[in-house]
Amino acid sequence: MNATGHRLSELAEAIGGEWLARTGDPVIAQLSIDSRKPFASSDTLFVALRGERHDGHRYLNELHEKGMRNFIVTDAVEPSLLPESNLIRVPDALDALQRMAAWHRGRFNAPVIGITGSNGKTVVKEWLFNLLRDTEHIARSPGSWNSQVGVPLSVWGLRPEHSLGLFEAGISLPGEMDRLRAIIHPAIGIFTNIGPAHGEHFTDDGAKAEEKARLFLNAGAVVHCADHDHVVAALKAHGIDQRAIMLGWSRERKGWLHVVREEPMPIGQRIRVFNDRFDFDFEIPFADHASAENAIHCVALLLHLGRSPEWIAARTPTLPPVSMRLEALDGVHGIALLNDAYSNDTASLAIALEHLDALAAGRPKAVVLSDLLGGEAPAIRYGRVQELLARSRVDAVFTVGPELREQAQDLAPRVEHFMDSDELLARVDPSTLEDHAVLVKGARAFGLERIVSRWQRQVHGTVMEIDLEAIRHNLNHYRALRMPGTRVMAMVKAFGYGHGALELARLFAHEQVDYLGVAYADEGIELRQQGITTPILVMNPEPVPMESLHRFRLEPEVYDERSLHEAIRFAKLHANAPPVHVKLDTGMRRLGFTEEEMPGLLDALRGAGSLRVASILSHLAASDDPEHDDFTRAQIASFTRMSDRLIAVLGYRPLRHIANSAGTTRWPEARFDMVRLGIGLHGIGADARETAQLRHAASLRTVIAQLKEAPSGATIGYGRRGVAQGARLIATVPMGYADGLSRRLSNGAGRFWVHGHAAPIIGNVCMDMCMIDVTGIACSVGDEAVLFDAAHPITDLARDLGTIPYEVLTSVPSRVKRVYVRG
């Protein structure tokens, strides 16, 4: 390998590929599997992966028109269709991608740390990166790239200048870890824990742990917790236990490193660890047990690498909250802010620019970028930065720091250099970036979070955090259930189930879903005005002028004689009238043509002229409830019978769809040509088993505004309904019924969670705030209070309210700020 990549001929030999066409032997620096992402035509190799939901071969011509000239394919592609290109054919493109990465990995001797487990992989990896970045030049997995595709793409990022690698490995099927082990080839391993995630294809957690442990068959050492019995047994089963670096939470365990205390602090906790060589305390700025365990894995590894207790204790108090990376925020002047103001290196810059491209959705892009700390020589480092920015086609760059001022000039059409954040804030008017998507990316030392704070649209401290990566994960869960060719409609009605319709629509457009569903025309019009081009179905129960639907390319649902005849009338006057979707009532008794009304519907369609029917649909009334399975079967049969009659009259076959999220999971025969996904995308499955396979997408949290003591007998709140039973510590938080906090949660019916402890609501919920009892909880003003999140599911809150998660999510008004994160 030279400084920039490998010769294509070397890669072809490594994977045993057959040359279909050869026009040269370029140096390949980049691998691509996504036709949507920007690339440099000369040094990029496109791997045409084929899966259940995608086929890269469909985009070869499009990529060739954009300038791509190097391809790995499995089909017998005719070279004349891709002139002046290098074409290499292999039996299995994914296998070729993995073998290329494994071959590439074999060119390096730098130690690589492989990380697996059910939870905590990304946090441990990011914390190790932050702890070691000043002394090591590190290659690491971007985000949570730990899959059969993500791992090879991550390991491809290894370069000669790297002194350490940090790579995650995740599996969901038996046999997968052997393939990842060959790619990562870790010298040292970390096994975080074992839990229920991705367990559907394993007999039990023990079998899953044994599969994960195969990552470390050739590792020289493995860090793990001795209190996780399945992990211990799995390592022993593979003979790896003799190389274990165990940590344990009790003196009885024979671990290499013991943990004997977690001591709460005003912010975070102090942890004591010891063994026969060390006995010391360190602090972390997080109070939960999971963070403590993640940190101790990091500490055990650092001790193994030879870092001293003093070195470790000086660095752990500033560990960053990983969830704060890549937050999408509403900015002033219509700016969409992407906040990554906590780390800066070329690997994370590359992934942040990809997220910026998705967030921009065609809008102008700008980057605020600090100097990069550590690593290779500045000329090489900033040459790579210039390459990444050019590939992303950024319109404006604002640099912070002396190195970028000196090293980088032609980064974008508009470039301005500043010595520090204060100078940038004083000289850059954010109104000049109106309607831009702006990435703020920098090392913590440069304080770029102040720029984010100044340019962010200010609202009160209650926020709903939306994990877009979780929604993408859930989308892929349902995609995996479909039959090949079955399309997906993603529902974004009701403000995207409270999550923000526009951001979700941008995500779904990027993920190439087939349709978006809204309830009312004004929801669809707003999406069109914001640049969303995906087909949109309006499932409205109100009369809407067809002219408005036509102007914004919205497709209406017709469900009665009036709406059908209006659509027919408009189609006769306008040759390019929007297609319609015919709604059938198969038992919901809400909207749609009943079976008794079919003769009139069929007669009207026979004389409909140029009216085009895009789909036939219905609604399942109880697809999630086994008690009503007979009714659901009858609905599916009725829909099949009625839609067959419609198709016979139309003379062509529109799409058919009846399945919602639960119907997609429980009723394969209801998937037809398209499925409509709603609540499942947000992490609520058809049952507890499926919910465990999904990821909760939303959390609703606020902060403590004030603390005060209440003596025994004191009353709290309006109507004096809250009464202190003994001396109590009361916290006021700025969330009330105007923020979606139901008054039904008053007087102990509901609770917040402060540092993992339940804090019941005391007194009546007010309009803009409420009071919670934090007696016995170590907390301060400014500390977080959580209403629901992944650890405290919204399903529990809905149960307390006697309602469903839909109502809870959609009741959170727009005045509550939405913060978008990825992973």
PDB file of C-alpha atoms in Angstrom, residues 398 405 414 416-419 421-430 432:
ATOM      1  CA  PHE A 398     -15.281  28.786   8.562  1.00  0.00           C
ATOM      2  CA  ARG A 405      -5.383  29.255   8.568  1.00  0.00           C
ATOM      3  CA  ARG A 414     -16.459  30.866   0.624  1.00  0.00           C
ATOM      4  CA  GLU A 416     -13.053  32.556   6.278  1.00  0.00           C
ATOM      5  CA  HIS A 417     -10.358  31.910   8.914  1.00  0.00           C
ATOM      6  CA  PHE A 418     -10.532  32.785  12.622  1.00  0.00           C
ATOM      7  CA  MET A 419      -8.125  32.265  15.481  1.00  0.00           C
ATOM      8  CA  SER A 421     -14.553  30.911  18.489  1.00  0.00           C
ATOM      9  CA  ASP A 422     -14.949  34.390  19.943  1.00  0.00           C
ATOM     10  CA  GLU A 423     -13.541  35.989  16.789  1.00  0.00           C
ATOM     11  CA  LEU A 424     -15.879  33.925  14.614  1.00  0.00           C
ATOM     12  CA  LEU A 425     -18.912  34.867  16.692  1.00  0.00           C
ATOM     13  CA  ALA A 426     -17.973  38.551  16.506  1.00  0.00           C
ATOM     14  CA  ARG A 427     -17.426  38.600  12.737  1.00  0.00           C
ATOM     15  CA  VAL A 428     -19.858  36.095  11.174  1.00  0.00           C
ATOM     16  CA  ASP A 429     -23.484  37.130  10.864  1.00  0.00           C
ATOM     17  CA  PRO A 430     -25.580  33.914  10.849  1.00  0.00           C
ATOM     18  CA  THR A 432     -25.673  35.229   5.765  1.00  0.00           C
TER      19      THR A 432
END
